[in-house]
mmCIF file of C-alpha atoms in Angstrom:
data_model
loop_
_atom_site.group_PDB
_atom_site.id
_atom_site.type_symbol
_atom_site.label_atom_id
_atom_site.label_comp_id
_atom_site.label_asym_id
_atom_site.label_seq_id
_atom_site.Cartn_x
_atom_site.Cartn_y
_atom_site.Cartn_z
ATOM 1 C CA UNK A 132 -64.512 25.804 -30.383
ATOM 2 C CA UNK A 133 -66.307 24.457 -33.336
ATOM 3 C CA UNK A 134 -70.114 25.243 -33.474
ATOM 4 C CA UNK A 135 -72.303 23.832 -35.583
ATOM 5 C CA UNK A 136 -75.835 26.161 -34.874
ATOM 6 C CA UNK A 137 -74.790 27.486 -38.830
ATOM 7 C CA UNK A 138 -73.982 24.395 -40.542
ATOM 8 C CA UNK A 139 -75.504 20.937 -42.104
ATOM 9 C CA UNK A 140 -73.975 19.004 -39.610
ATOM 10 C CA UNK A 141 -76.943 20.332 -37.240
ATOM 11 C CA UNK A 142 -78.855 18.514 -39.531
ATOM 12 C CA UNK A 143 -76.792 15.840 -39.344
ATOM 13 C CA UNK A 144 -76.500 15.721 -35.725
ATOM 14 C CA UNK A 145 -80.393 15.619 -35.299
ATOM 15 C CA UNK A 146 -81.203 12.925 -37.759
ATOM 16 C CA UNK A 147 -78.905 10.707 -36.304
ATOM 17 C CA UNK A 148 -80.475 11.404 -32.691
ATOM 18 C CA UNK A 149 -83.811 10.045 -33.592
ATOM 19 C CA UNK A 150 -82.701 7.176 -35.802
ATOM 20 C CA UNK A 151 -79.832 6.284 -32.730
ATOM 21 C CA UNK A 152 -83.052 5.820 -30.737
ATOM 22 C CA UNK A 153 -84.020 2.442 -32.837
ATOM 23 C CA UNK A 154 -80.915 0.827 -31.819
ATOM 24 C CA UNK A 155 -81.739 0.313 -28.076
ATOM 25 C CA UNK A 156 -84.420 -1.914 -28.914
ATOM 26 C CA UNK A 157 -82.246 -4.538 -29.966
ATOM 27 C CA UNK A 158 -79.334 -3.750 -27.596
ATOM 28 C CA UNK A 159 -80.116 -6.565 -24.956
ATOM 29 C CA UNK A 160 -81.066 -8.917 -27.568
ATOM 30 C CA UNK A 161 -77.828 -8.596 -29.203
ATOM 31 C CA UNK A 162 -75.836 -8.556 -25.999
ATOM 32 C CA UNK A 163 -77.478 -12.119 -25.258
ATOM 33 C CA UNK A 164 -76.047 -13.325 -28.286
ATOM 34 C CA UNK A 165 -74.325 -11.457 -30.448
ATOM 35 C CA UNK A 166 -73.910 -14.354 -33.360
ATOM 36 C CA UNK A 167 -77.772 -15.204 -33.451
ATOM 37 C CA UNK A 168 -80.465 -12.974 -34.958
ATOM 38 C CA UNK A 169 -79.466 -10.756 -37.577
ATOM 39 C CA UNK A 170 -82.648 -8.728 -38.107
ATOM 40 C CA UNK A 171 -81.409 -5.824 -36.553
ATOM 41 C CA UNK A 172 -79.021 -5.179 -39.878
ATOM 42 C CA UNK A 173 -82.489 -4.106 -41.293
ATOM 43 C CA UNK A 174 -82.366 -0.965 -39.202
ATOM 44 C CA UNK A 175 -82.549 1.941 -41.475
ATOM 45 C CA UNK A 176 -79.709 3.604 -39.520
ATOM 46 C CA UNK A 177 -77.334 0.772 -39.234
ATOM 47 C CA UNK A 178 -78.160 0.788 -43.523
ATOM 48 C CA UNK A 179 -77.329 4.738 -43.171
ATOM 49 C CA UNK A 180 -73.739 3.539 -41.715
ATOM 50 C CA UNK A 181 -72.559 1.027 -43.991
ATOM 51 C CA UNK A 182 -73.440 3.902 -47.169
ATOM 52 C CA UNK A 183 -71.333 6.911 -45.536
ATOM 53 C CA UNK A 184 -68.705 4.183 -45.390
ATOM 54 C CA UNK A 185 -68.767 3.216 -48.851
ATOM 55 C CA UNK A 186 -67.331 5.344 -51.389
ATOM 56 C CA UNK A 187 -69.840 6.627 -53.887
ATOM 57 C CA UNK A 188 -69.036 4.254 -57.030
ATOM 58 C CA UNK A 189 -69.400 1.587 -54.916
ATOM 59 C CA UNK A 190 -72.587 2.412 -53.772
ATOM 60 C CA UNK A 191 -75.641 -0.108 -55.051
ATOM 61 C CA UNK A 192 -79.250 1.355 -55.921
ATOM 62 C CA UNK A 193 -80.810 0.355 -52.781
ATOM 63 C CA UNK A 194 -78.478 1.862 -50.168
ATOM 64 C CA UNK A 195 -80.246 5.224 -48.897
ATOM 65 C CA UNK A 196 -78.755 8.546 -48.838
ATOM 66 C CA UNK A 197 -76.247 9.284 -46.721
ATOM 67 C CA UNK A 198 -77.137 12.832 -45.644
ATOM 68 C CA UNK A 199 -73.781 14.150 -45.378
ATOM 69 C CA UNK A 200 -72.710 11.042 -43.326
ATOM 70 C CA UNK A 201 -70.014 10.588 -45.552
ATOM 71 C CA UNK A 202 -68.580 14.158 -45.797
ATOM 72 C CA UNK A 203 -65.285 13.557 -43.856
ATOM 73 C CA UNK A 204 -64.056 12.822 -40.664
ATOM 74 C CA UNK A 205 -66.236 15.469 -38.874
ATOM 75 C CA UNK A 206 -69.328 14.632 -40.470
ATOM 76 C CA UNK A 207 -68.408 10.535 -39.048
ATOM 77 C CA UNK A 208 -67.839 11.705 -35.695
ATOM 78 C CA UNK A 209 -71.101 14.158 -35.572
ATOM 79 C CA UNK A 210 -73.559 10.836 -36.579
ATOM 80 C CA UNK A 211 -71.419 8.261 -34.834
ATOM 81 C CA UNK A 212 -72.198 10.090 -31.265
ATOM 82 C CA UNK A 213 -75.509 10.230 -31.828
ATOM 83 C CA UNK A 214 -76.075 6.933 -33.113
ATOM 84 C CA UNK A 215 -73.987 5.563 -30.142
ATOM 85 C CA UNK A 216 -76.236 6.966 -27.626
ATOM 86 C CA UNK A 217 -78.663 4.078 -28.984
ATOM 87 C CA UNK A 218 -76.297 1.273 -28.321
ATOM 88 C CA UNK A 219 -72.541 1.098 -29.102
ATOM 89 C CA UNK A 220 -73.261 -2.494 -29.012
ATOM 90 C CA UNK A 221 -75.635 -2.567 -31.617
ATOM 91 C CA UNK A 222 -73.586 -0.301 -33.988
ATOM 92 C CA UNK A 223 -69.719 -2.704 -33.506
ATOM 93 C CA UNK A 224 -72.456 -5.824 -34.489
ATOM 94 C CA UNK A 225 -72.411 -3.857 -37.891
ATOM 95 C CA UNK A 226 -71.945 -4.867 -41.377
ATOM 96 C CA UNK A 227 -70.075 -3.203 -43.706
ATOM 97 C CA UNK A 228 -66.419 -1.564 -44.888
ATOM 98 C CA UNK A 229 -65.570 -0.441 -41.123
ATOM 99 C CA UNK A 230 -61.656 -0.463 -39.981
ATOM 100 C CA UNK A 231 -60.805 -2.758 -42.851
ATOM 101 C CA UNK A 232 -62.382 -0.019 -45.550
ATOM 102 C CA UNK A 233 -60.331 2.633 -44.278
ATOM 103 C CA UNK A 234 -56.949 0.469 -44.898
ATOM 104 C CA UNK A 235 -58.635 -0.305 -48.288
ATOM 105 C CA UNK A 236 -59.489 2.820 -49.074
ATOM 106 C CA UNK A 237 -55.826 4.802 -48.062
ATOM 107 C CA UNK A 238 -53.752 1.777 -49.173
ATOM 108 C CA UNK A 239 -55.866 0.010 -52.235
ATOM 109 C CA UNK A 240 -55.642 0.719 -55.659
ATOM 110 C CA UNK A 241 -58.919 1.025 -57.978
ATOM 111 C CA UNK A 242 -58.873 -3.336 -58.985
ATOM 112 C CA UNK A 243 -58.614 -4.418 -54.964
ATOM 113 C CA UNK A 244 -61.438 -1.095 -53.822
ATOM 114 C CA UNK A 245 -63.575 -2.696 -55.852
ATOM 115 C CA UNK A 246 -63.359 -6.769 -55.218
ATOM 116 C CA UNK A 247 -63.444 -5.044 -51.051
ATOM 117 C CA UNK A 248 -66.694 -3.418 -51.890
ATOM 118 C CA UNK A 249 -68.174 -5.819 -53.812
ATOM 119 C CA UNK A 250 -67.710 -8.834 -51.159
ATOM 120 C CA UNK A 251 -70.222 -6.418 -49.207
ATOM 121 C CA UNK A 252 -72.675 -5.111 -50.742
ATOM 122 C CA UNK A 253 -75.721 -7.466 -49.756
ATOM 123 C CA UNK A 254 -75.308 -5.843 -46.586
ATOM 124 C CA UNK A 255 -74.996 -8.710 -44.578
ATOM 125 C CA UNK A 256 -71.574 -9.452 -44.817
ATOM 126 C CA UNK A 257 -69.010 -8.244 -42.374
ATOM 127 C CA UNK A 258 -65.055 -7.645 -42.547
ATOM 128 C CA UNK A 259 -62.081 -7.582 -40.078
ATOM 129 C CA UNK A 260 -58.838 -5.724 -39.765
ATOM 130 C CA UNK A 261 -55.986 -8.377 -38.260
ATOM 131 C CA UNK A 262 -53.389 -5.655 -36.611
ATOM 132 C CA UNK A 263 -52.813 -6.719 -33.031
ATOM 133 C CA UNK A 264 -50.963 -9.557 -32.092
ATOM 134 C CA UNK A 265 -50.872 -11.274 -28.818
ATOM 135 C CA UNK A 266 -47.569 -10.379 -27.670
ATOM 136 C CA UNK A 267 -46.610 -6.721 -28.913
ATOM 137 C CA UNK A 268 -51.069 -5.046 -28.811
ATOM 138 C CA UNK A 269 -50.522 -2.820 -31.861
ATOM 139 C CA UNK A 270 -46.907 -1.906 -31.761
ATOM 140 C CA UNK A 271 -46.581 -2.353 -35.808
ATOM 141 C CA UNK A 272 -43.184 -1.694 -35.320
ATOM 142 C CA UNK A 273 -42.698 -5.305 -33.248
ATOM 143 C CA UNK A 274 -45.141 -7.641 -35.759
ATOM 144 C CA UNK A 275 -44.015 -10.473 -35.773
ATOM 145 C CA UNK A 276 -46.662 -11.890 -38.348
ATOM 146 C CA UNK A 277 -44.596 -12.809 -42.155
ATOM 147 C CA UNK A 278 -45.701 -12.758 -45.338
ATOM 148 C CA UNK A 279 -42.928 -14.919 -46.472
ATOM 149 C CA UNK A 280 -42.492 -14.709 -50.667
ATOM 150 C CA UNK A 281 -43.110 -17.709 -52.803
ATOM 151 C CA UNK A 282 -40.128 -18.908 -54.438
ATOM 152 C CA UNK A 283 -41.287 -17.877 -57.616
ATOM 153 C CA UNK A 284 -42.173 -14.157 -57.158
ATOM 154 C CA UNK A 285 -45.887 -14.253 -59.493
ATOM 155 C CA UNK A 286 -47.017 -16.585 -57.216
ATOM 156 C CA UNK A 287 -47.141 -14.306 -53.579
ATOM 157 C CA UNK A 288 -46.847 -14.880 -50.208
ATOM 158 C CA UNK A 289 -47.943 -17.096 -47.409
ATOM 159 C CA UNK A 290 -49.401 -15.180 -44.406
ATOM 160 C CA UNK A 291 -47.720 -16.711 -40.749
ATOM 161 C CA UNK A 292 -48.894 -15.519 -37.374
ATOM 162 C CA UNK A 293 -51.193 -14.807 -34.956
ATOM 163 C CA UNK A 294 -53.589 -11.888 -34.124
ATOM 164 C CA UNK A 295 -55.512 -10.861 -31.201
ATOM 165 C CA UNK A 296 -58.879 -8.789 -30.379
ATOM 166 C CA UNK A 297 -59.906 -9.112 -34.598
ATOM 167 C CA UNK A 298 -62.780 -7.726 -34.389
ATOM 168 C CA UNK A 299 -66.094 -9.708 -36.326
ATOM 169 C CA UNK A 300 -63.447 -11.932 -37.645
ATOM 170 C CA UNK A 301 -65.324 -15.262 -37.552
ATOM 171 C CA UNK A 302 -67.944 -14.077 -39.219
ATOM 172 C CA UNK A 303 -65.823 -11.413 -41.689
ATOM 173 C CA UNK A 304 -66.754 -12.200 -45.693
ATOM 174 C CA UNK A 305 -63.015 -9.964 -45.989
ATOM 175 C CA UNK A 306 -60.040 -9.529 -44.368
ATOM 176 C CA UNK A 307 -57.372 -7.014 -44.623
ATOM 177 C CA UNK A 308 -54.410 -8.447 -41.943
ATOM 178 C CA UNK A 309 -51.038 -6.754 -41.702
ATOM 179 C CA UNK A 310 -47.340 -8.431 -41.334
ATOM 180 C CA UNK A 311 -43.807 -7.990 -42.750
ATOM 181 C CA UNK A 312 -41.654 -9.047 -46.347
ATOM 182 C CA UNK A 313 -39.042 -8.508 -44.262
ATOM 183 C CA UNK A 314 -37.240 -6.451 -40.737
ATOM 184 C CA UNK A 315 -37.272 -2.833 -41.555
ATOM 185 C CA UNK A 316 -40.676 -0.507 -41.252
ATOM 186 C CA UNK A 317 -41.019 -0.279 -44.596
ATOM 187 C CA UNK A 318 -41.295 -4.002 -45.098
ATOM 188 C CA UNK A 319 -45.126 -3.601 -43.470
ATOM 189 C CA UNK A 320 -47.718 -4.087 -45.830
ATOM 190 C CA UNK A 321 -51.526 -5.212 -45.404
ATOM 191 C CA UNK A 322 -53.162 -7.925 -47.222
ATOM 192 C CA UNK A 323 -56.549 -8.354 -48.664
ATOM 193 C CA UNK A 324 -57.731 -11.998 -47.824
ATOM 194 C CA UNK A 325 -61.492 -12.645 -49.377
ATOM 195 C CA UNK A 326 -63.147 -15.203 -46.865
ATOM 196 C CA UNK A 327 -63.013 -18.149 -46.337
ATOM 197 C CA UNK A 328 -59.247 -19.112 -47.022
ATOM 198 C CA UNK A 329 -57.527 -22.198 -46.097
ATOM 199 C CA UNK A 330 -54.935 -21.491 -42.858
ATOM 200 C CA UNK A 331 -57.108 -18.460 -41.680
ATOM 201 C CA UNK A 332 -59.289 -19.593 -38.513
ATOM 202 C CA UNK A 333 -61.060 -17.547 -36.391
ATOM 203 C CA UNK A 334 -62.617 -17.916 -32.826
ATOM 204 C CA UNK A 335 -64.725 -15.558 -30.896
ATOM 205 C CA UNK A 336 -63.218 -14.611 -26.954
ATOM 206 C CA UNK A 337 -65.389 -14.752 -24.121
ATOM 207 C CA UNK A 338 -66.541 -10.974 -23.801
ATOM 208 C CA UNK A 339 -67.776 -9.313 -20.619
ATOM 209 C CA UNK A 340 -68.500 -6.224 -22.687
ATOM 210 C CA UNK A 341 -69.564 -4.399 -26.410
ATOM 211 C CA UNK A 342 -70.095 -8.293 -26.908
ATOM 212 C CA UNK A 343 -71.867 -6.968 -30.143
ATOM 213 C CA UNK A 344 -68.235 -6.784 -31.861
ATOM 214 C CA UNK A 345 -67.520 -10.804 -32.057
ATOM 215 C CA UNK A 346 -63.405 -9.936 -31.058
ATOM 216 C CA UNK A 347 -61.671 -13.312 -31.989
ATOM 217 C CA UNK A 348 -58.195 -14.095 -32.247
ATOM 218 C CA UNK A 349 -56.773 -15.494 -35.533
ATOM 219 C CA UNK A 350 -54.417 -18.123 -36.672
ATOM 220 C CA UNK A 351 -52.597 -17.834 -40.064
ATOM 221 C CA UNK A 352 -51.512 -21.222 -41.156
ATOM 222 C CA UNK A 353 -49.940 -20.265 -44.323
ATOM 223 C CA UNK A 354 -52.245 -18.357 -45.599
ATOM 224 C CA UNK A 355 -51.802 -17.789 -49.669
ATOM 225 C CA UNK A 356 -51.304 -14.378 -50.808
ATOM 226 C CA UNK A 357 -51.473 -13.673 -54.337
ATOM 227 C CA UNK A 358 -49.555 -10.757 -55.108
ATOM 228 C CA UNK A 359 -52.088 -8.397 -56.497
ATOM 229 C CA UNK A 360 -53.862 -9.020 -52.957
ATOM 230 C CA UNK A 361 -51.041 -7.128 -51.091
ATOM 231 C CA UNK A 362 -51.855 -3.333 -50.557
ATOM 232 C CA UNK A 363 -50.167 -0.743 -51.790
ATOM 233 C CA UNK A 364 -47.793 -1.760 -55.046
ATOM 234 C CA UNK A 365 -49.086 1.138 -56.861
ATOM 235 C CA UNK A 366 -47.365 3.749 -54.001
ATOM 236 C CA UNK A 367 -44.278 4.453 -52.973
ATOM 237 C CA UNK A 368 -42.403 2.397 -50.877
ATOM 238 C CA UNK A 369 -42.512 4.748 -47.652
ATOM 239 C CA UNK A 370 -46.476 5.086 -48.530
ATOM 240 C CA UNK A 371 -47.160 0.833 -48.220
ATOM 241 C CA UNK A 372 -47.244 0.204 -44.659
ATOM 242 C CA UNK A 373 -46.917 2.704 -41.259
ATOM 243 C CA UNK A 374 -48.047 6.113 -42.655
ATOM 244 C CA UNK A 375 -51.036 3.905 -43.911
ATOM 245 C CA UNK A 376 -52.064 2.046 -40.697
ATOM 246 C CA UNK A 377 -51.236 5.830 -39.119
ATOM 247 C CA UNK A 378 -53.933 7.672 -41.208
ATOM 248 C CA UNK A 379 -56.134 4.827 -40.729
ATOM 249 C CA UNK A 380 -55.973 4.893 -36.847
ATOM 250 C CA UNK A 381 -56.720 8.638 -36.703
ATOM 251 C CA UNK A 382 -59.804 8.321 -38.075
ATOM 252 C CA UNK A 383 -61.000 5.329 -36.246
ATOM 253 C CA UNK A 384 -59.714 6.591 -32.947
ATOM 254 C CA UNK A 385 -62.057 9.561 -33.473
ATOM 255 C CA UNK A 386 -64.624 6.591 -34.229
ATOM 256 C CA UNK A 387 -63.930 5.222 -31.202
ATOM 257 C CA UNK A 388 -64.310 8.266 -28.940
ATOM 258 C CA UNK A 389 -67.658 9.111 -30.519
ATOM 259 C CA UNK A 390 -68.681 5.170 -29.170
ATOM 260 C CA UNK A 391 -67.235 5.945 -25.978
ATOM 261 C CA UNK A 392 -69.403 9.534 -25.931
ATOM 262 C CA UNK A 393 -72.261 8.523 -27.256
ATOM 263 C CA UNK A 394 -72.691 5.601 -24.573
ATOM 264 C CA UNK A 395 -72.009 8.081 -22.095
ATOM 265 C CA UNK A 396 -74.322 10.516 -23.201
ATOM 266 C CA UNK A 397 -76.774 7.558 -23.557
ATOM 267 C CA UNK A 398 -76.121 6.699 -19.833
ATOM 268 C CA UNK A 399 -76.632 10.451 -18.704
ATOM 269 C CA UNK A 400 -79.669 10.499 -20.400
ATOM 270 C CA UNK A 401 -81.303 7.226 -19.263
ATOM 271 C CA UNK A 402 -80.699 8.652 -15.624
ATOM 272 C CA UNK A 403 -82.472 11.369 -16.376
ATOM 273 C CA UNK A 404 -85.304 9.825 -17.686
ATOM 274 C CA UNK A 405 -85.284 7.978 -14.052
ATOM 275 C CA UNK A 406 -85.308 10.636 -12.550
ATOM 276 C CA UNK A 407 -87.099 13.705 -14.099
ATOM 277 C CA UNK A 408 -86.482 16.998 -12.470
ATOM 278 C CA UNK A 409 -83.260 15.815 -10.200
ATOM 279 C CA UNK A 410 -80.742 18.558 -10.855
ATOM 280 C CA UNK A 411 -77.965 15.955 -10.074
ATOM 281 C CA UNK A 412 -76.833 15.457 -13.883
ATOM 282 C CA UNK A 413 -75.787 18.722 -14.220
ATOM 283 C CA UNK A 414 -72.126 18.702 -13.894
ATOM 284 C CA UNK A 415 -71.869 15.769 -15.570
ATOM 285 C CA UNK A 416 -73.985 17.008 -18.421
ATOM 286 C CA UNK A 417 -71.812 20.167 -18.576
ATOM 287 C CA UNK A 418 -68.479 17.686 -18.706
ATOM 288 C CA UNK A 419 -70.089 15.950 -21.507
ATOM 289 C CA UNK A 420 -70.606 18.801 -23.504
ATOM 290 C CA UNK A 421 -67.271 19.623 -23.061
ATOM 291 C CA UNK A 422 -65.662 16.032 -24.555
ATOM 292 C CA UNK A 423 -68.396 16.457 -27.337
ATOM 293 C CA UNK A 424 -67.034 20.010 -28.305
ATOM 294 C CA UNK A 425 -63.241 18.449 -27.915
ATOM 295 C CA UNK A 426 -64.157 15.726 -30.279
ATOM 296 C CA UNK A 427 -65.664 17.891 -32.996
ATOM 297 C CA UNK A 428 -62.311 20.163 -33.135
ATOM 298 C CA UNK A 429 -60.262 16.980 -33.236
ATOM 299 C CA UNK A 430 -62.530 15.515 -36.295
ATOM 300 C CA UNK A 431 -62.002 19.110 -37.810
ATOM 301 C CA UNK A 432 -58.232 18.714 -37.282
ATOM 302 C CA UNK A 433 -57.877 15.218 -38.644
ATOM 303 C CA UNK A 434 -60.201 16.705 -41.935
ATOM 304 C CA UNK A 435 -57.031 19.628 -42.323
ATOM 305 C CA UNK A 436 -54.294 17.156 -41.887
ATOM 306 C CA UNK A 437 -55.139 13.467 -41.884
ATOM 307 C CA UNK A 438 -51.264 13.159 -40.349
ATOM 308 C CA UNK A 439 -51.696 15.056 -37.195
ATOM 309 C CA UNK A 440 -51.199 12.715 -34.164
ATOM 310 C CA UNK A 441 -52.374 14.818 -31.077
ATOM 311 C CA UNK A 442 -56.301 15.877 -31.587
ATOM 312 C CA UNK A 443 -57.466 12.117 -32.169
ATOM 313 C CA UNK A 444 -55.403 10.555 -29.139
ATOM 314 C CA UNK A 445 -55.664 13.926 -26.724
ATOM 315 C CA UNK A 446 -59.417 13.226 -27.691
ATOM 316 C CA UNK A 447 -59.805 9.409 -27.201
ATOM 317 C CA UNK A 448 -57.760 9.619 -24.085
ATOM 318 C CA UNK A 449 -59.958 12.185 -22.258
ATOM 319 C CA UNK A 450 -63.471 10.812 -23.513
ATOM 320 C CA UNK A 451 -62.699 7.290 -22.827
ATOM 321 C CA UNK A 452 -62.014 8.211 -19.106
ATOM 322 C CA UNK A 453 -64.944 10.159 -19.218
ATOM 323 C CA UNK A 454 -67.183 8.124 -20.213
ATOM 324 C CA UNK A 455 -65.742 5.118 -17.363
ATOM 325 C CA UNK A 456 -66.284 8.282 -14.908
ATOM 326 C CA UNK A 457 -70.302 9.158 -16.085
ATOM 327 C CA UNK A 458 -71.273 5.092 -16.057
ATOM 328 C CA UNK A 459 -70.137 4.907 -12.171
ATOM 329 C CA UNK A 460 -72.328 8.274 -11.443
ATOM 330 C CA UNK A 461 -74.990 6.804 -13.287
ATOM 331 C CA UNK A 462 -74.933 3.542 -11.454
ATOM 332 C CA UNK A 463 -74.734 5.157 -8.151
ATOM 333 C CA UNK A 464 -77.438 7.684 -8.913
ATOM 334 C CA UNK A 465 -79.989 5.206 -9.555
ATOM 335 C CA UNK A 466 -79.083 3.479 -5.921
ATOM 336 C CA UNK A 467 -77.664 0.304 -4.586
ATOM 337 C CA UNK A 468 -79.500 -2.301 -7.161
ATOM 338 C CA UNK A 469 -79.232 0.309 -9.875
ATOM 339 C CA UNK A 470 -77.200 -2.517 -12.205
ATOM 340 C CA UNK A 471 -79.962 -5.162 -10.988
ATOM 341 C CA UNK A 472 -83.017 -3.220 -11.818
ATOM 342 C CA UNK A 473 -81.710 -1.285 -15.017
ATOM 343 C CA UNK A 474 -80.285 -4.280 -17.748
ATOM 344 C CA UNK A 475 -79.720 -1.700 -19.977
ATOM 345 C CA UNK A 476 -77.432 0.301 -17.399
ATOM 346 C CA UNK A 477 -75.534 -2.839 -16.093
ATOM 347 C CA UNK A 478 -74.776 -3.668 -19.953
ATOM 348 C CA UNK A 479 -73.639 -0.420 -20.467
ATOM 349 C CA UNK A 480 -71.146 -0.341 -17.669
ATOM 350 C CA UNK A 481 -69.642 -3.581 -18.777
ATOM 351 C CA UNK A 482 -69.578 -1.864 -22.823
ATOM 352 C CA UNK A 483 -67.875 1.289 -21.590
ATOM 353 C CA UNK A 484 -64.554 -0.590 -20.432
ATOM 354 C CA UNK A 485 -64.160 -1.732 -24.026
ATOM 355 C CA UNK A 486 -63.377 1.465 -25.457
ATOM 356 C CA UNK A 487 -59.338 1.773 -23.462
ATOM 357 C CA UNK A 488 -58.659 -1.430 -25.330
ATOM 358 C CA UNK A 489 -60.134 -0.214 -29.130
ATOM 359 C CA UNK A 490 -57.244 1.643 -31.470
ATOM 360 C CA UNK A 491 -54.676 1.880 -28.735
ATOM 361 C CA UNK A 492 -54.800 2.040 -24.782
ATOM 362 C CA UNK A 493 -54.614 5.577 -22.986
ATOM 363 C CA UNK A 494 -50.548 5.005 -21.928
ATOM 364 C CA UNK A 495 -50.599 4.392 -25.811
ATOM 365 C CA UNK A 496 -52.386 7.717 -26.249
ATOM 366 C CA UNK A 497 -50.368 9.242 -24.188
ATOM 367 C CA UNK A 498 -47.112 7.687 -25.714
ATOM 368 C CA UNK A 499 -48.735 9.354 -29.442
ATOM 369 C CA UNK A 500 -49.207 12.637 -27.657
ATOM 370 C CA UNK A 501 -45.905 13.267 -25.989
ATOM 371 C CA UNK A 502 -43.528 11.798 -29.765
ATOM 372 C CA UNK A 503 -46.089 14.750 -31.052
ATOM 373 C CA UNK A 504 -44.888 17.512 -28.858
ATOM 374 C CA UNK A 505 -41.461 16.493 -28.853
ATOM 375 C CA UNK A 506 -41.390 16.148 -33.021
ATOM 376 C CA UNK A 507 -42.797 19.542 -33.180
ATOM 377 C CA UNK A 508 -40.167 20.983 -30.507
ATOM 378 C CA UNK A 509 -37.494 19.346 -32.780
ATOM 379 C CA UNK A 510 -38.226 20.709 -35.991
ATOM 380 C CA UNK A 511 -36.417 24.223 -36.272
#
């Protein structure tokens, strides 16, 4: 079990609990309308974020200092818990390189890193990662969405299809969407579109929940492609598409486990507060704990191999549950109009339920977990 009494992440850990607190100011406001007022982006620990998640030459003068923030996958998922237990909400409404700057950043070369970073650093601009489609969820391995070549090859592609749960796409300044040159895996490749572009539209779904995140669907009309916009020329061919998107989604399913924890932990501790001196949180406390101390190893796994399959999904599967399981105690622990009298509870309980649907579902999880074990029984 990893323990971090001994290292900077303690640090870490506790300047991100204190600046996390900020965030729940804003989380009802944003809730109410999540494409309105943008003066929350002026939090100093939302501006903490989007620097650990831009490389340091991209950095401008005015972005503070990360404090370790940006030190690997651990270091994410240390800050990202705490800051969750503010608001998840608050944190998905976000500027900044999020899932899209991972792609960029595994899959770009130095020309198309820098045009990525540069269409965000004012700090108010957002960008969007088109994977999901309406009829296969994130199967890559079913996308239907083309990138059919011009007919003379220096001119590109035009980008055909659909996508579904796009996170911040209306409002993204950048897009990086996936689809296929052609029918075998290796014909997957991501492109970077710089917003607006004629044939990509947008629209925000109705959300119940984490409304924060604007998820839209997106139609691609056609959408022109210039060839030095699609990702990952400069690798080899079995390095463009899949093992990309794979080391992408490790990462950001960690990402999305420390949301799901961190709103738990932010639910277990607003009960608390209710209630000072009730002894009723322990178990649950102790459970949390637990999940925290899973999803530190799994970050520390996913630091030694950036491959490895099982720690991020084992991890998102269990805390995702976990965190469904701690919003019903704290709901019935605070009585029968607990969701009436507490706005910030009831939101929370309708956020949590987002979480199953971000980077993969739990019988997807499960799916990533079991090809894991077998692969490893397989090789002599």
């Amino acid at each position: 079990m990893l323990n971090l009494s001994d290292t900077p992440l303690r640090e870490l850990r506790d300047v991100c609990r204190e600046a996390g607190r900020e965030l729940r100011r804003h989380a009802l406001a944003v809730d109410a309308d999540p494409g309105g007022c943008t003066t929350y982006l002026d939090s100093a620990v939302l501006a903490l974020m989007r620097a650990a998640t831009t490389p340091k030459e991209f950095r401008t003068p005015d972005m503070p200092d990360d404090r370790g923030f940006a030190d690997g996958c651990l270091s994410r998922v240390v800050a990202g818990v705490e800051i969750a237990r503010g608001d998840a909400g608050v944190v998905a409404a976000n500027t900044g390189a999020s899932l899209a700057g991972a792609a960029v950043d595994t899959l770009g070369d130095d020309t198309q890193r820098a045009l990525f970073y540069s269409a965000i650093a004012d700090g108010r601009s957002w960008t969007c990662f088109g994977m999901t489609e309406p009829d296969h969820g994130s199967d890559a391995t079913a996308m239907e969405t083309r990138l059919d070549a011009l007919p003379d090859p220096a001119d590109g592609y035009l980008l055909t299809g659909a996508k579904r749960y796009v996170g911040n796409a209306s409002r993204a300044s950048v897009a990086v969407v996936f689809g296929r040159t052609g029918r075998s895996p290796l014909s997957i490749r991501a492109a970077l579109i710089p917003l607006p572009a004629p044939g990509f539209t947008a629209e925000p779904l109705d959300m119940i929940g984490l409304r924060g995140a604007r998820i839209c669907r997106l139609a691609l009309d056609g959408v022109h492609v210039p060839r030095e916009m699609l990702l990952g020329a400069h690798l080899p061919a079995s390095r463009r598409g899949l093992w990309g998107v794979g080391r992408t989604f490790n990462a950001m399913r960690l990402q999305v486990a420390a949301l799901a924890l961190g709103t738990a932990l932010g639910t277990r501790d607003y009960v608390v507060e209710q209630r000072p001196g009730w002894d009723g949180h322990l178990t649950v406390s102790a459970r949390l704990d637990a999940a925290r101390h899973l999803l530190y190893d799994a970050a520390a796994a996913v630091d030694q191999d950036p491959d490895t399959r099982r720690p991020p999904s084992a991890a998102k599967l269990h805390v995702t549950d976990l965190a469904v399981r701690t919003a019903h105690w704290a709901a019935r622990s605070l009585g029968p109009a607990a969701l009436l009298e507490h706005p910030l509870l009831e939101k929370w309980c309708r956020d949590v339920r987002a979480f199953e649907f971000m980077d993969g579902t739990s019988n997807m999880q499960r799916l990533h977990i079991t090809s894991d074990i077998t692969s490893r029984r397989a090789t002599p």
